[in-house]
PDB file of C-alpha atoms in Angstrom:
ATOM      1  CA  UNK A   1      -0.007  -0.010   0.102  1.00 86.00           C
ATOM      2  CA  UNK A   2       1.493   3.491  -1.009  1.00 89.00           C
ATOM      3  CA  UNK A   3       1.679   5.947   1.938  1.00 94.00           C
ATOM      4  CA  UNK A   4       2.586   9.655   1.574  1.00 95.00           C
ATOM      5  CA  UNK A   5       3.936  11.760   4.228  1.00 96.00           C
ATOM      6  CA  UNK A   6       4.634  15.423   4.304  1.00 96.00           C
ATOM      7  CA  UNK A   7       7.014  17.790   5.862  1.00 97.00           C
ATOM      8  CA  UNK A   8       8.087  21.230   6.160  1.00 98.00           C
ATOM      9  CA  UNK A   9       5.838  23.954   5.049  1.00 97.00           C
ATOM     10  CA  UNK A  10       5.086  26.310   7.707  1.00 98.00           C
ATOM     11  CA  UNK A  11       4.936  30.209   7.717  1.00 98.00           C
ATOM     12  CA  UNK A  12       6.867  33.101   5.924  1.00 98.00           C
ATOM     13  CA  UNK A  13       6.331  36.427   4.979  1.00 98.00           C
ATOM     14  CA  UNK A  14       5.749  37.680   1.129  1.00 98.00           C
ATOM     15  CA  UNK A  15       8.606  37.255  -1.053  1.00 98.00           C
ATOM     16  CA  UNK A  16      10.104  34.367   1.317  1.00 98.00           C
ATOM     17  CA  UNK A  17      10.697  30.609   0.458  1.00 98.00           C
ATOM     18  CA  UNK A  18       9.431  27.309   1.784  1.00 98.00           C
ATOM     19  CA  UNK A  19      10.297  23.712   1.010  1.00 98.00           C
ATOM     20  CA  UNK A  20       7.678  20.778   1.444  1.00 98.00           C
ATOM     21  CA  UNK A  21       9.227  17.327   0.915  1.00 98.00           C
ATOM     22  CA  UNK A  22       6.941  13.977   0.639  1.00 97.00           C
ATOM     23  CA  UNK A  23       8.474  10.645   1.716  1.00 95.00           C
ATOM     24  CA  UNK A  24       6.589   8.023  -0.253  1.00 92.00           C
ATOM     25  CA  UNK A  25       6.637   4.278   0.112  1.00 88.00           C
ATOM     26  CA  UNK A  26       4.610   0.808  -0.730  1.00 87.00           C
ATOM     27  CA  UNK A  27       4.971   1.407  -4.515  1.00 80.00           C
ATOM     28  CA  UNK A  28       4.807  -1.652  -6.780  1.00 74.00           C
ATOM     29  CA  UNK A  29       6.323   0.064  -9.747  1.00 79.00           C
ATOM     30  CA  UNK A  30       9.692   1.622 -10.095  1.00 80.00           C
ATOM     31  CA  UNK A  31       8.433   5.031 -11.607  1.00 88.00           C
ATOM     32  CA  UNK A  32       5.450   7.104 -10.983  1.00 90.00           C
ATOM     33  CA  UNK A  33       3.765   9.903 -10.960  1.00 95.00           C
ATOM     34  CA  UNK A  34       3.595  12.612  -8.313  1.00 95.00           C
ATOM     35  CA  UNK A  35       1.685  15.458  -7.539  1.00 96.00           C
ATOM     36  CA  UNK A  36       1.250  18.865  -5.558  1.00 98.00           C
ATOM     37  CA  UNK A  37      -2.108  20.137  -4.568  1.00 98.00           C
ATOM     38  CA  UNK A  38      -3.463  22.723  -2.670  1.00 98.00           C
ATOM     39  CA  UNK A  39      -6.536  23.892  -1.034  1.00 98.00           C
ATOM     40  CA  UNK A  40      -6.958  27.440   0.367  1.00 97.00           C
ATOM     41  CA  UNK A  41      -9.821  28.487   2.772  1.00 93.00           C
ATOM     42  CA  UNK A  42     -13.234  28.675   1.219  1.00 95.00           C
ATOM     43  CA  UNK A  43     -11.980  27.396  -1.957  1.00 97.00           C
ATOM     44  CA  UNK A  44     -11.478  24.036  -3.782  1.00 97.00           C
ATOM     45  CA  UNK A  45      -8.575  21.883  -3.994  1.00 98.00           C
ATOM     46  CA  UNK A  46      -6.311  22.812  -7.357  1.00 98.00           C
ATOM     47  CA  UNK A  47      -3.409  20.965  -8.793  1.00 98.00           C
ATOM     48  CA  UNK A  48      -0.132  22.865  -8.541  1.00 98.00           C
ATOM     49  CA  UNK A  49       2.490  20.705 -10.166  1.00 98.00           C
ATOM     50  CA  UNK A  50       3.600  17.405 -11.290  1.00 98.00           C
ATOM     51  CA  UNK A  51       6.621  15.071 -11.842  1.00 97.00           C
ATOM     52  CA  UNK A  52       7.036  11.604 -13.395  1.00 95.00           C
ATOM     53  CA  UNK A  53       9.951   9.779 -11.555  1.00 93.00           C
ATOM     54  CA  UNK A  54      11.294   7.774 -14.010  1.00 91.00           C
ATOM     55  CA  UNK A  55      11.471  10.678 -17.060  1.00 91.00           C
ATOM     56  CA  UNK A  56      11.879  13.458 -14.935  1.00 92.00           C
ATOM     57  CA  UNK A  57       9.387  15.687 -16.840  1.00 95.00           C
ATOM     58  CA  UNK A  58       7.555  18.262 -14.673  1.00 97.00           C
ATOM     59  CA  UNK A  59       4.611  20.390 -15.288  1.00 98.00           C
ATOM     60  CA  UNK A  60       3.383  23.728 -13.347  1.00 98.00           C
ATOM     61  CA  UNK A  61       0.204  25.648 -13.065  1.00 98.00           C
ATOM     62  CA  UNK A  62       0.757  28.924 -14.487  1.00 98.00           C
ATOM     63  CA  UNK A  63       0.467  30.536 -11.205  1.00 98.00           C
ATOM     64  CA  UNK A  64       3.171  29.127  -9.627  1.00 98.00           C
ATOM     65  CA  UNK A  65       5.491  28.340 -12.773  1.00 98.00           C
ATOM     66  CA  UNK A  66       8.916  30.631 -12.254  1.00 98.00           C
ATOM     67  CA  UNK A  67       8.503  30.343  -8.505  1.00 98.00           C
ATOM     68  CA  UNK A  68       7.746  26.907  -7.576  1.00 98.00           C
ATOM     69  CA  UNK A  69      10.393  24.037  -8.085  1.00 98.00           C
ATOM     70  CA  UNK A  70       9.177  20.269  -7.868  1.00 98.00           C
ATOM     71  CA  UNK A  71      11.908  17.675  -7.710  1.00 97.00           C
ATOM     72  CA  UNK A  72      12.335  14.069  -6.745  1.00 95.00           C
ATOM     73  CA  UNK A  73      15.205  11.821  -5.300  1.00 94.00           C
ATOM     74  CA  UNK A  74      14.664   8.423  -6.493  1.00 90.00           C
ATOM     75  CA  UNK A  75      17.159   6.916  -4.045  1.00 91.00           C
ATOM     76  CA  UNK A  76      15.270   8.262  -1.016  1.00 91.00           C
ATOM     77  CA  UNK A  77      11.922   8.189  -2.781  1.00 91.00           C
ATOM     78  CA  UNK A  78      11.518  11.863  -1.635  1.00 94.00           C
ATOM     79  CA  UNK A  79       9.696  14.608  -3.389  1.00 96.00           C
ATOM     80  CA  UNK A  80      10.926  18.009  -2.997  1.00 98.00           C
ATOM     81  CA  UNK A  81       9.052  21.199  -3.540  1.00 98.00           C
ATOM     82  CA  UNK A  82      10.709  24.420  -3.269  1.00 98.00           C
ATOM     83  CA  UNK A  83       8.733  27.397  -3.114  1.00 98.00           C
ATOM     84  CA  UNK A  84       9.962  31.054  -3.978  1.00 98.00           C
ATOM     85  CA  UNK A  85       8.536  34.516  -4.004  1.00 98.00           C
ATOM     86  CA  UNK A  86       5.644  33.555  -2.037  1.00 98.00           C
ATOM     87  CA  UNK A  87       2.580  35.218  -2.126  1.00 98.00           C
ATOM     88  CA  UNK A  88      -0.257  35.633   0.359  1.00 98.00           C
ATOM     89  CA  UNK A  89      -2.318  33.685  -1.977  1.00 97.00           C
ATOM     90  CA  UNK A  90      -0.084  30.853  -1.880  1.00 98.00           C
ATOM     91  CA  UNK A  91      -1.734  30.250   1.836  1.00 98.00           C
ATOM     92  CA  UNK A  92      -3.214  26.696   1.798  1.00 98.00           C
ATOM     93  CA  UNK A  93      -3.168  23.326   3.046  1.00 98.00           C
ATOM     94  CA  UNK A  94      -0.604  21.533   0.490  1.00 98.00           C
ATOM     95  CA  UNK A  95      -1.204  17.749  -0.350  1.00 98.00           C
ATOM     96  CA  UNK A  96       1.355  15.368  -1.997  1.00 97.00           C
ATOM     97  CA  UNK A  97      -0.156  12.778  -3.976  1.00 97.00           C
ATOM     98  CA  UNK A  98       0.767   9.863  -6.446  1.00 95.00           C
ATOM     99  CA  UNK A  99      -1.045   7.662  -9.187  1.00 93.00           C
ATOM    100  CA  UNK A 100       0.729   4.510  -7.839  1.00 80.00           C
ATOM    101  CA  UNK A 101       2.853   3.688 -11.037  1.00 81.00           C
ATOM    102  CA  UNK A 102       0.399   3.152 -14.157  1.00 76.00           C
ATOM    103  CA  UNK A 103       0.443   6.506 -15.935  1.00 84.00           C
ATOM    104  CA  UNK A 104       2.571   8.580 -18.189  1.00 88.00           C
ATOM    105  CA  UNK A 105       2.043  11.369 -18.848  1.00 93.00           C
ATOM    106  CA  UNK A 106       1.339  12.784 -15.658  1.00 95.00           C
ATOM    107  CA  UNK A 107      -2.468  14.015 -14.993  1.00 96.00           C
ATOM    108  CA  UNK A 108      -4.041  15.797 -11.927  1.00 97.00           C
ATOM    109  CA  UNK A 109      -6.917  13.860 -12.342  1.00 95.00           C
ATOM    110  CA  UNK A 110      -5.109  10.197 -11.976  1.00 94.00           C
ATOM    111  CA  UNK A 111      -3.854  10.780  -8.243  1.00 95.00           C
ATOM    112  CA  UNK A 112      -5.084   7.814  -6.301  1.00 94.00           C
ATOM    113  CA  UNK A 113      -2.741   8.031  -3.135  1.00 95.00           C
ATOM    114  CA  UNK A 114      -2.948  11.120  -0.852  1.00 97.00           C
ATOM    115  CA  UNK A 115      -0.957  12.619   2.151  1.00 97.00           C
ATOM    116  CA  UNK A 116      -2.539  14.197   5.227  1.00 97.00           C
ATOM    117  CA  UNK A 117      -1.383  17.564   3.870  1.00 97.00           C
ATOM    118  CA  UNK A 118       0.590  20.130   5.711  1.00 98.00           C
ATOM    119  CA  UNK A 119      -0.066  23.920   6.067  1.00 98.00           C
ATOM    120  CA  UNK A 120       1.896  26.843   4.456  1.00 98.00           C
ATOM    121  CA  UNK A 121       0.429  30.375   5.501  1.00 98.00           C
ATOM    122  CA  UNK A 122       2.227  33.435   3.866  1.00 98.00           C
ATOM    123  CA  UNK A 123       1.638  36.968   5.505  1.00 98.00           C
ATOM    124  CA  UNK A 124       1.936  40.237   3.574  1.00 95.00           C
TER     125      UNK A 124
END
């Protein structure tokens, strides 16, 4: 059974940086899609970024492109999301997700496994 556990996040001022890591375990497949989602207070959950752990291809939503960087360490099975130039509108609960390893290219709609989420709060 695939499990995902986020760490990091926290609080920062606008313009600052934070990082989220997600440790994954329990995969049957060697490579898989991972995604970062977020849900702001009173809003629906939205996809933020995707990465395929085998090909290394990434995808970012326009509202984080150029500010967020997603990477994956295949040895540690750990995803990292570096968030720079943070804005108050980035405040949300951030979730790590994965498809379990059966899809390419990656798609936000293919995620089957989810972490519990971790808060990010950006003050102006």
